[in-house]
Amino acid sequence: MNQEAIQAIAKTVRCLTMDAIQKANSGHPGMPMGCAELGALLYGSILSYNPEDPHWLNRDRFVLSAGHGSMFLYSLLHLAGFAISLDDIKNFRQLGSPCAGHPEYGAAPGIETTTGPLGQGFATAVGMAIAETMLSARYNTREYPIFNYYTYVLAGDGCLQEGVASEAASLAGHLKLKKLIAFYDSNRITIDGSTELSFTEDVAARFAAYGWNVFHASMYDTDDIEHHIEIAKKESDKPTLIILKSIIGKGAPTLQGSHKTHGAPLGAEEIRKAKEAMGINPEEQFYRDPDALEYFNNYKAKLQSVYASWQEKFKAWQEQNPALARELTLAMEGKPVQVPLWPSFKADESLATRTASGKALLSALEAWPNLVGGSADLTGPNVVEIPGEPYSTEHRIGKKIHFGIREFGMAAIANGIALSKVFRPYCATFLVFSDYLRPALRLSALMKIPVIYVLTHDSVHLGEDGPTHQPVEHLTSLRAIPNLLVLRPADAEETVSAWEIALNRNEGPTALILSRQNLPVLTKADPDWKETIKTGAYIVKNTPDEPEITILASGSEVSLALDAVKHTQKQVRVVSVLSLETFISQPEPIKTAILGKTAKLIACEAGHPMSWYALTKTVMGIQRFGESGPGNKVAEHLGISVQNLVQLIETM
């Protein structure tokens, strides 16, 4: 790529960045200005993409992990012909604009993932690279290698200080993800000042120890950068980190190199001087270099040629591989390839919902062959063991991923896999350790992507491991996340329904909250409970007449409630609440039909009671940390018992 074009594009990125942030009176000019030449090289020469088909399956992925530098991405997407207009850029950071403060997946074409929380974009890119290896192994044929895209990620000093990036980088090196290329914008500046304040490690040595190729270059020597990219593609069986020494805010005459350019507008006078130094009329707002516009206008023909050639190969592949083509199409639609054959359970059977979940998972894998995932080193306790050789460098077709003890990295990687739009990932750990992965789970919900979180050992009933491992506040905390569907089944049959609901949900993540202890298979009063449960709750035990009291419970406390009503003469209905937030959102007639017209309500759950207050203030729950001891004794000690529930019923 010629230097004249690179400089024209870089100049445009700097001008659009300065003006958009100044107009918004908010934003981060330093990173986009410091990395403008890299962006020009990537979108003007390296990346394979099609603005007219931004979801093209074999496009290269670019992730801006340093999401605060969002004007870098918006400027380049605009120039490259994606559906981001100049007016959109002029409305940067304004309500309703696709050019949000940080890139948001789905807000505009070309944004591959939501970024902003530092480090997560890096880890999500690792998931995208894993997805490419799976796609290649599963669908490529000798004649038609239809999947061979690269994943590129731009990370800054802040990203590489975050633990999630370290978790993901370690796993990426172990898995030899050779089509992952990361650029480290090493401007040596953070919000507080120089990285010398807190970040003096040898990043190159760290990544080399992870098993990465590591190269060094200047951010402004694009020929050298391109040379290292070519080496990474041709000679490597490892992921690659290219460390680029840069100048934050490059082009700002008096502020470049200063932390003052990181997160604030440059100011009108600084922008005026910057434009004058670039030979631009300082009065011209949102300047776009004509040479940059012309370059991308001409470059589209090359991109379209690559795209058209791929489409021909893809069509021929579909014709020669109809079974694989059908599987791929159904996977992208989120549909099973066959009607699932779910496990059944005997009426007198007693088993943990985590065990029932394991059986349901095996059935799901037959119907959804693109269901992939694993555990953060808790495969056995989470009961997510599946047959077959696991995913590895030698076996990319494997469905079971060993994430290692990396909960946060696991969830962020799962997001990247889900963003392939082909694979449906699940990831598993103990419920209490959902705190370790929560920021990535939050992004799953924000992006509306269908990651399934299998969270076992769901209450103080796990027992002897004590309060560090006993969740108390976690259910309430997870229910507070918008667009996260939280399901806590009461028995094995409900667990199967929970998996079915999760697998048919394509607009957001689902958390399956599962017990360690055995629970009886319930006799259900509602003959249509499998349909009713989709409202979030159904009647397990009814009364001959209108109930005086209705007990609302979830998970293991449903069977406790059924035991309690045996010890009272009152007319008590028991309702199993699989999803509290789903039930609360139902129209009043549906809720009344399940709760009763005049019944007093009691809620019962071995966790913090706060989330139940939307329905009733009478809750038997836990508002303190647990203790070490046998699970049933700990629960009783904390007030979760048949006796206490009976007393509560009698006082109503």
XYZ file of C-alpha atoms in Angstrom:
652
model
C 0.000 0.000 0.000
C 1.514 3.335 -1.016
C 2.466 5.845 1.637
C 0.472 8.651 0.053
C -2.751 6.715 0.597
C -1.773 5.738 4.134
C -1.054 9.334 5.065
C -4.278 10.580 3.461
C -6.318 8.041 5.416
C -4.413 8.692 8.644
C -4.915 12.433 8.240
C -8.653 11.868 7.806
C -8.859 9.646 10.882
C -7.117 12.324 12.949
C -9.349 15.113 11.700
C -12.608 13.217 12.148
C -11.473 12.144 15.606
C -10.543 15.639 16.754
C -13.715 17.261 15.446
C -16.155 14.569 16.588
C -14.776 14.578 20.119
C -14.631 18.365 20.260
C -18.253 18.626 19.077
C -19.378 16.030 21.619
C -17.228 17.681 24.297
C -16.397 14.135 25.305
C -14.217 11.270 24.131
C -10.721 9.841 23.790
C -8.648 11.361 20.970
C -5.233 10.032 21.989
C -5.464 6.431 20.814
C -7.136 7.050 17.402
C -4.634 9.773 16.577
C -1.714 7.657 17.725
C -2.789 4.590 15.733
C -4.163 6.212 12.576
C -1.478 4.790 10.256
C -2.132 1.253 11.501
C -5.835 1.684 10.804
C -5.088 2.890 7.297
C -2.938 -0.169 6.639
C -5.482 -2.622 8.053
C -8.602 -1.341 6.298
C -6.744 -0.250 3.188
C -4.691 -3.386 2.553
C -4.721 -6.188 5.130
C -8.293 -6.978 6.119
C -10.664 -8.967 3.926
C -14.207 -7.604 4.264
C -17.277 -6.508 2.339
C -19.185 -3.421 3.523
C -22.216 -4.579 1.526
C -22.251 -7.912 3.367
C -20.789 -7.035 6.765
C -21.718 -10.445 8.230
C -19.910 -12.400 5.506
C -18.906 -15.657 7.176
C -15.292 -15.618 6.001
C -14.510 -11.957 6.618
C -11.468 -11.099 8.670
C -12.388 -9.937 12.147
C -10.978 -6.757 13.648
C -11.522 -6.102 17.351
C -10.751 -2.744 18.931
C -10.035 -3.974 22.438
C -9.094 -0.438 23.474
C -12.711 0.527 22.927
C -12.342 4.030 24.332
C -10.609 4.863 21.041
C -13.871 4.268 19.212
C -13.410 7.134 16.753
C -10.535 5.106 15.290
C -13.036 2.424 14.315
C -15.892 4.707 13.264
C -13.638 6.798 11.032
C -12.242 3.758 9.259
C -15.606 2.031 8.862
C -16.976 5.257 7.383
C -14.116 5.537 4.907
C -14.298 1.844 4.014
C -17.943 2.142 3.010
C -19.780 0.618 5.960
C -23.133 2.094 6.935
C -21.725 4.836 9.152
C -22.434 8.228 7.625
C -20.640 11.498 8.195
C -23.738 12.698 10.043
C -23.424 9.684 12.349
C -19.860 10.719 13.132
C -20.994 14.300 13.721
C -23.419 12.860 16.286
C -20.686 10.907 18.075
C -21.680 10.050 21.654
C -25.191 11.453 21.197
C -28.368 9.612 22.118
C -29.430 7.292 19.305
C -26.213 7.580 17.322
C -24.598 4.330 16.118
C -21.299 5.990 17.041
C -21.588 5.419 20.773
C -18.887 6.320 23.254
C -17.540 2.776 23.056
C -18.209 0.385 20.149
C -21.471 -1.506 20.579
C -22.146 -4.735 18.723
C -25.218 -4.363 16.540
C -25.229 -0.562 16.625
C -23.572 -0.352 13.213
C -22.232 -2.847 10.652
C -18.544 -3.596 11.006
C -18.486 -3.510 14.803
C -17.527 -7.100 15.609
C -18.029 -6.956 19.375
C -18.839 -4.559 22.177
C -15.658 -3.270 23.789
C -14.764 -0.699 26.393
C -14.099 -2.712 29.541
C -10.379 -3.071 28.918
C -8.974 -6.484 28.086
C -12.290 -8.097 27.215
C -11.965 -7.359 23.517
C -8.604 -9.119 23.505
C -10.141 -12.212 25.120
C -13.168 -12.104 22.824
C -10.802 -12.067 19.844
C -9.266 -15.288 21.172
C -12.768 -16.793 21.050
C -13.184 -15.626 17.459
C -9.893 -17.274 16.537
C -10.979 -20.510 18.218
C -14.227 -20.373 16.232
C -12.249 -20.071 12.983
C -10.272 -23.224 13.760
C -13.515 -25.059 14.522
C -15.155 -23.842 11.330
C -12.136 -24.865 9.269
C -11.929 -28.308 10.837
C -15.628 -28.994 10.558
C -16.554 -27.568 7.168
C -13.479 -27.169 4.977
C -12.837 -29.791 2.320
C -9.674 -30.351 0.343
C -11.249 -28.805 -2.724
C -13.090 -26.011 -0.941
C -11.354 -24.466 2.101
C -14.208 -22.048 2.682
C -13.102 -20.836 6.117
C -9.666 -19.286 6.533
C -10.186 -15.860 8.068
C -7.802 -14.059 10.406
C -8.656 -12.320 13.653
C -6.871 -9.056 14.409
C -7.057 -7.190 17.696
C -5.706 -3.815 18.755
C -4.966 -3.553 22.469
C -3.357 -0.864 24.563
C -1.356 -0.699 27.761
C -4.572 -0.821 29.771
C -5.831 -3.965 28.033
C -2.618 -5.838 28.710
C -2.670 -4.882 32.377
C -6.073 -6.510 32.810
C -6.133 -10.079 34.067
C -8.661 -11.245 31.489
C -6.190 -10.524 28.685
C -3.543 -12.570 30.473
C -5.947 -15.488 30.927
C -6.911 -15.449 27.266
C -3.379 -14.912 25.965
C -2.128 -17.874 27.970
C -4.800 -20.151 26.515
C -4.280 -18.793 22.986
C -0.594 -19.651 23.167
C -1.349 -23.113 24.488
C -3.814 -23.703 21.648
C -1.466 -22.294 18.977
C -4.060 -20.015 17.428
C -1.909 -19.044 14.486
C -4.590 -16.949 12.783
C -4.734 -14.550 15.712
C -2.644 -11.395 15.302
C -2.604 -8.809 18.082
C -1.231 -5.284 17.861
C -0.037 -3.722 21.096
C -0.349 0.056 21.012
C 2.530 0.751 23.371
C 2.192 4.475 23.954
C 3.352 4.078 27.567
C 0.569 6.355 28.835
C -2.397 5.727 31.142
C -4.984 8.091 32.608
C -2.833 8.753 35.665
C 0.302 9.394 33.630
C 3.230 7.321 32.413
C 3.093 3.532 32.616
C 6.260 3.873 34.691
C 3.896 4.503 37.593
C 2.681 0.906 37.679
C 3.465 -1.137 34.552
C 7.138 -1.839 33.941
C 7.104 -5.544 33.119
C 8.602 -7.013 29.957
C 5.438 -7.618 27.928
C 7.400 -9.209 25.096
C 8.945 -11.775 27.430
C 5.557 -12.493 28.985
C 3.928 -13.221 25.644
C 6.900 -15.247 24.461
C 6.465 -17.344 27.605
C 2.797 -17.798 26.704
C 3.898 -19.296 23.383
C 3.369 -16.309 21.097
C 5.525 -14.916 18.326
C 6.589 -11.439 19.355
C 7.746 -8.739 16.946
C 8.652 -5.086 17.469
C 8.002 -2.189 15.102
C 7.236 1.496 15.020
C 3.570 2.383 14.734
C 4.570 4.675 11.897
C 6.608 2.237 9.787
C 3.726 0.542 8.014
C 6.024 -1.349 5.645
C 7.668 -3.007 8.644
C 4.294 -3.778 10.219
C 3.098 -5.351 6.972
C 6.318 -7.372 6.788
C 5.718 -8.806 10.264
C 2.100 -9.622 9.404
C 3.316 -11.559 6.367
C 5.828 -13.463 8.510
C 3.100 -14.284 11.025
C 0.884 -15.659 8.263
C 3.495 -17.663 6.366
C 5.879 -19.075 8.929
C 4.020 -19.350 12.186
C 2.116 -21.978 14.126
C 1.621 -19.551 17.009
C -0.456 -16.456 17.676
C 1.440 -13.246 17.066
C 1.893 -10.075 19.093
C 3.304 -7.069 17.248
C 4.464 -4.447 19.736
C 4.132 -0.994 18.208
C 5.788 1.967 19.879
C 3.436 4.869 19.362
C 2.822 8.465 20.360
C -0.518 9.076 22.012
C -2.337 11.985 20.391
C 0.112 12.109 17.481
C -0.470 15.253 15.463
C -1.519 17.442 18.394
C 1.248 20.085 18.352
C 1.613 20.705 22.094
C -0.212 17.736 23.633
C 0.992 14.663 21.731
C 2.724 12.202 24.031
C 0.796 13.496 27.045
C -1.807 11.677 29.129
C -3.940 14.796 28.645
C -4.882 13.505 25.180
C -6.243 10.233 26.535
C -9.763 11.106 27.595
C -10.646 14.720 26.850
C -11.190 16.957 23.809
C -8.036 18.658 22.588
C -9.598 22.114 22.567
C -10.330 24.416 19.668
C -6.909 26.071 19.588
C -4.988 22.777 19.657
C -7.167 21.421 16.842
C -6.609 24.582 14.812
C -2.839 24.230 15.138
C -2.986 20.513 14.359
C -4.877 21.147 11.130
C -2.515 23.909 10.126
C 0.434 21.570 10.675
C -1.243 19.005 8.404
C -1.864 21.620 5.704
C -5.630 21.666 6.211
C -7.874 24.709 6.411
C -8.390 25.049 10.176
C -11.920 26.323 9.599
C -12.980 23.119 7.836
C -14.815 20.736 10.129
C -14.852 16.939 9.685
C -12.266 17.046 6.933
C -11.950 14.001 4.671
C -8.932 13.882 2.408
C -10.060 13.439 -1.231
C -7.207 10.984 -1.801
C -8.487 8.829 1.059
C -11.999 8.793 -0.375
C -10.680 7.962 -3.825
C -8.462 5.194 -2.485
C -11.313 3.368 -0.775
C -13.609 3.928 -3.731
C -11.075 2.117 -5.926
C -10.210 -0.484 -3.286
C -13.800 -1.743 -3.205
C -13.275 -3.484 -6.546
C -10.496 -5.631 -5.096
C -12.555 -6.472 -2.024
C -15.571 -7.343 -4.162
C -13.462 -9.608 -6.361
C -12.253 -11.583 -3.339
C -15.793 -11.767 -2.002
C -17.288 -12.896 -5.328
C -14.644 -15.583 -5.713
C -15.439 -16.891 -2.245
C -19.168 -16.901 -2.954
C -18.589 -19.075 -6.019
C -16.549 -21.530 -3.970
C -19.133 -21.491 -1.204
C -21.948 -22.249 -3.635
C -19.980 -25.158 -5.101
C -19.193 -26.395 -1.585
C -22.898 -26.294 -0.694
C -23.788 -28.334 -3.772
C -21.148 -30.971 -3.085
C -21.712 -31.129 0.685
C -25.468 -30.838 1.230
C -25.463 -32.381 4.713
C -22.771 -30.020 5.976
C -24.467 -27.096 4.236
C -27.755 -27.917 5.956
C -26.022 -28.184 9.322
C -24.321 -24.830 8.807
C -27.542 -23.107 7.766
C -29.480 -24.464 10.736
C -26.663 -23.506 13.091
C -26.739 -19.922 11.858
C -30.507 -19.904 12.406
C -30.082 -21.309 15.913
C -32.111 -24.400 15.062
C -31.471 -28.091 15.807
C -30.702 -30.552 13.031
C -33.201 -33.018 14.490
C -35.883 -33.183 17.156
C -34.007 -33.583 20.449
C -34.507 -36.845 22.325
C -34.497 -35.551 25.881
C -33.878 -37.893 28.815
C -36.811 -39.024 30.928
C -36.890 -39.677 34.655
C -38.895 -41.938 36.947
C -41.370 -40.465 39.397
C -39.509 -41.838 42.401
C -36.056 -40.900 41.100
C -33.823 -38.528 43.043
C -30.832 -36.822 41.478
C -29.021 -33.502 41.543
C -30.084 -31.019 38.917
C -26.420 -30.775 37.852
C -26.589 -34.512 37.089
C -29.822 -34.093 35.152
C -28.176 -31.210 33.317
C -25.332 -33.483 32.257
C -27.838 -35.939 30.782
C -29.678 -33.119 29.007
C -26.394 -31.806 27.604
C -25.634 -35.168 26.005
C -29.055 -35.155 24.342
C -28.632 -31.560 23.224
C -25.326 -32.338 21.515
C -27.087 -34.781 19.195
C -29.646 -32.204 18.092
C -27.378 -29.141 18.159
C -24.041 -30.419 16.781
C -22.567 -26.924 16.957
C -22.990 -26.771 20.720
C -19.457 -26.420 22.119
C -17.978 -25.495 25.459
C -16.466 -26.618 28.683
C -15.612 -25.761 32.238
C -13.072 -23.714 34.164
C -11.386 -26.908 35.399
C -14.574 -28.221 37.034
C -15.745 -30.620 34.337
C -16.647 -33.392 36.783
C -18.289 -31.292 39.510
C -20.207 -29.259 36.902
C -21.191 -32.503 35.119
C -20.349 -31.208 31.652
C -18.250 -34.180 30.568
C -19.055 -35.176 27.001
C -17.773 -38.063 24.878
C -15.077 -37.660 22.284
C -11.638 -36.155 22.104
C -11.515 -32.575 23.411
C -10.685 -29.531 21.333
C -6.916 -29.111 21.000
C -4.203 -28.101 18.546
C -4.345 -31.621 17.107
C -8.138 -31.969 17.208
C -9.852 -28.740 16.219
C -13.125 -30.524 15.618
C -13.499 -31.332 19.315
C -16.553 -29.950 21.093
C -15.179 -29.949 24.641
C -12.888 -27.051 25.518
C -10.566 -27.197 28.506
C -10.532 -23.542 29.542
C -8.371 -24.065 32.598
C -8.905 -22.122 35.803
C -9.758 -18.946 33.926
C -13.404 -18.070 34.595
C -13.287 -14.513 33.234
C -11.249 -15.538 30.211
C -13.569 -18.489 29.600
C -16.680 -16.312 29.467
C -15.099 -13.652 27.254
C -13.801 -16.362 24.916
C -17.298 -17.880 24.848
C -18.592 -14.486 23.700
C -16.136 -14.576 20.810
C -17.236 -18.075 19.853
C -20.902 -17.044 19.987
C -20.193 -14.074 17.724
C -19.309 -16.526 14.960
C -23.091 -16.929 14.621
C -22.444 -20.623 13.982
C -21.448 -22.107 17.322
C -23.536 -22.062 20.501
C -21.117 -21.995 23.449
C -21.679 -23.038 27.034
C -19.295 -22.497 29.911
C -19.423 -23.891 33.408
C -18.224 -23.159 36.923
C -19.599 -22.965 40.460
C -22.294 -20.333 41.003
C -20.146 -18.552 43.584
C -17.433 -18.070 40.955
C -19.832 -16.319 38.612
C -18.354 -13.238 40.280
C -15.103 -14.010 38.460
C -16.785 -14.006 35.045
C -19.545 -11.478 35.630
C -18.145 -8.656 33.431
C -18.076 -10.971 30.395
C -21.531 -12.323 31.210
C -22.738 -8.724 31.335
C -21.388 -8.172 27.822
C -23.149 -11.364 26.663
C -26.383 -9.770 27.833
C -25.545 -6.355 26.399
C -24.715 -7.869 22.990
C -27.768 -10.174 23.088
C -25.715 -13.255 22.251
C -26.809 -16.751 23.335
C -24.061 -17.987 25.632
C -25.223 -20.626 28.119
C -23.754 -20.413 31.626
C -23.889 -23.660 33.609
C -23.551 -22.634 37.260
C -23.629 -25.483 39.764
C -23.384 -25.843 43.558
C -26.139 -23.278 43.797
C -26.616 -22.725 47.538
C -25.339 -23.276 51.061
C -26.403 -26.893 50.568
C -22.985 -27.529 49.004
C -21.850 -27.764 52.602
C -18.379 -28.443 53.861
C -16.428 -26.113 51.564
C -17.857 -23.286 53.605
C -18.798 -19.655 53.006
C -16.125 -18.952 50.377
C -17.887 -21.450 48.128
C -21.491 -21.040 49.281
C -23.438 -18.563 47.130
C -25.820 -16.273 48.984
C -26.176 -13.017 47.045
C -25.413 -14.450 43.623
C -28.899 -15.277 42.376
C -30.125 -11.806 43.248
C -27.070 -10.294 41.614
C -27.492 -12.261 38.390
C -31.208 -11.500 38.198
C -30.327 -7.812 38.236
C -28.490 -8.065 34.897
C -30.814 -6.928 32.082
C -31.419 -9.518 29.356
C -29.863 -12.384 31.321
C -32.343 -15.237 31.700
C -31.762 -16.946 35.057
C -33.253 -20.447 35.392
C -33.167 -22.409 38.664
C -34.901 -25.751 38.100
C -36.478 -27.668 40.965
C -35.938 -31.192 39.662
C -34.553 -33.240 36.779
C -37.555 -32.650 34.512
C -37.421 -28.897 34.986
C -33.704 -29.058 34.226
C -34.426 -30.561 30.817
C -36.965 -27.798 30.183
C -34.380 -25.227 31.243
C -31.896 -26.558 28.689
C -34.586 -26.538 26.011
C -35.483 -22.926 26.812
C -31.812 -21.914 26.775
C -31.103 -23.590 23.445
C -34.107 -21.994 21.787
C -33.226 -18.543 23.078
C -31.230 -16.628 20.475
C -31.510 -13.097 21.812
C -29.383 -13.306 24.935
C -27.528 -15.441 27.475
C -29.033 -17.926 29.897
C -27.753 -18.981 33.314
C -28.674 -22.482 34.501
C -28.513 -22.560 38.308
C -28.050 -26.166 39.424
C -27.877 -28.090 42.674
C -25.110 -30.257 44.028
C -27.471 -32.273 46.261
C -30.036 -34.793 45.038
C -33.598 -33.577 44.572
C -36.711 -35.710 44.030
C -38.544 -35.744 40.709
C -41.730 -33.856 41.530
C -45.315 -34.874 40.909
C -46.750 -31.841 39.172
C -50.332 -30.683 39.580
C -50.348 -28.806 36.283
C -50.678 -31.350 33.447
C -49.473 -28.696 30.990
C -46.524 -27.612 33.124
C -44.051 -27.912 30.231
C -45.908 -25.094 28.496
C -46.827 -23.124 31.599
C -43.213 -23.104 32.777
C -42.376 -20.826 29.847
C -44.177 -18.083 31.778
C -41.506 -18.519 34.456
C -43.607 -20.481 36.964
C -46.279 -23.152 37.309
C -48.355 -24.858 39.998
C -46.690 -27.932 41.475
C -49.259 -28.577 44.208
C -52.752 -27.167 44.114
C -55.606 -26.927 46.584
C -59.214 -28.086 46.173
C -60.435 -24.539 46.715
C -58.918 -21.104 46.250
C -55.630 -21.155 48.200
C -55.246 -19.233 51.435
C -51.493 -19.136 50.961
C -49.251 -19.625 47.944
C -45.623 -20.575 48.456
C -43.268 -19.440 45.724
C -40.002 -21.351 45.599
C -37.191 -22.170 43.222
C -34.723 -25.012 42.909
C -34.187 -27.169 45.967
C -36.666 -25.184 48.041
C -39.633 -26.406 45.980
C -39.379 -29.902 47.461
C -38.864 -28.310 50.887
C -42.107 -26.373 50.407
C -43.929 -29.559 49.412
C -42.725 -31.203 52.608
C -43.837 -28.217 54.662
C -47.439 -28.200 53.408
C -47.847 -31.751 54.696
C -47.686 -30.303 58.207
C -50.436 -27.702 57.967
C -54.216 -27.773 57.667
C -54.282 -24.558 55.671
C -55.061 -24.469 51.975
C -51.552 -23.950 50.561
C -50.586 -23.897 46.903
C -46.951 -24.491 45.902
C -45.560 -22.763 42.825
C -42.214 -23.594 41.277
C -40.556 -20.463 39.922
C -38.033 -21.476 37.286
C -37.407 -17.873 36.216
C -38.414 -15.156 38.647
C -37.820 -12.252 36.279
C -39.791 -13.954 33.485
C -42.723 -14.547 35.817
C -42.688 -10.997 37.169
C -42.896 -9.683 33.596
C -46.090 -11.635 32.805
C -49.460 -9.896 32.425
C -51.478 -9.721 35.636
C -54.088 -12.334 34.556
C -51.353 -14.945 34.056
C -49.754 -14.156 37.401
C -53.109 -14.223 39.181
C -54.003 -17.610 37.677
C -50.805 -19.075 39.111
C -50.631 -17.201 42.432
C -54.317 -17.210 43.282
C -56.751 -14.301 43.492
C -56.595 -13.656 47.213
C -53.799 -15.883 48.486
C -51.155 -14.515 50.797
C -47.697 -15.064 49.354
C -44.586 -16.588 50.898
C -41.336 -16.912 48.977
C -38.707 -19.477 49.857
C -35.174 -19.609 48.454
C -31.780 -20.478 49.924
C -30.299 -17.139 48.977
C -30.687 -13.421 49.515
C -34.397 -12.493 49.540
C -34.138 -9.135 47.770
C -35.257 -10.219 44.303
C -38.493 -11.702 45.697
C -39.685 -8.421 47.179
C -41.326 -7.532 43.858
C -43.934 -10.190 44.709
C -43.959 -10.408 48.499
C -42.181 -9.070 51.552
C -42.585 -12.418 53.317
C -39.499 -14.366 52.317
C -37.642 -17.230 53.934
C -34.116 -16.591 52.708
C -30.543 -16.015 53.810
C -29.006 -12.624 54.536
C -25.639 -13.681 55.912
C -22.669 -15.755 54.789
C -22.765 -19.497 55.340
C -20.616 -21.829 57.394
C -18.651 -25.017 56.894
C -20.508 -28.220 57.656
C -22.836 -30.796 56.118
C -25.110 -29.025 53.671
C -28.440 -29.904 55.253
C -27.227 -28.842 58.698
C -25.830 -25.572 57.383
C -29.142 -24.800 55.659
C -31.122 -25.520 58.829
C -28.685 -23.460 60.885
C -29.320 -20.542 58.531
C -33.098 -20.915 58.761
C -33.877 -22.860 55.597
C -35.940 -25.705 57.037
C -39.346 -27.355 56.873
C -39.996 -26.406 60.497
C -39.352 -22.714 59.916
C -41.496 -22.667 56.803
C -44.375 -24.363 58.637
C -44.133 -21.752 61.394
C -44.223 -19.014 58.781
C -47.303 -20.569 57.175
C -49.102 -20.776 60.516
C -48.444 -17.115 61.308
C -49.969 -15.896 58.035
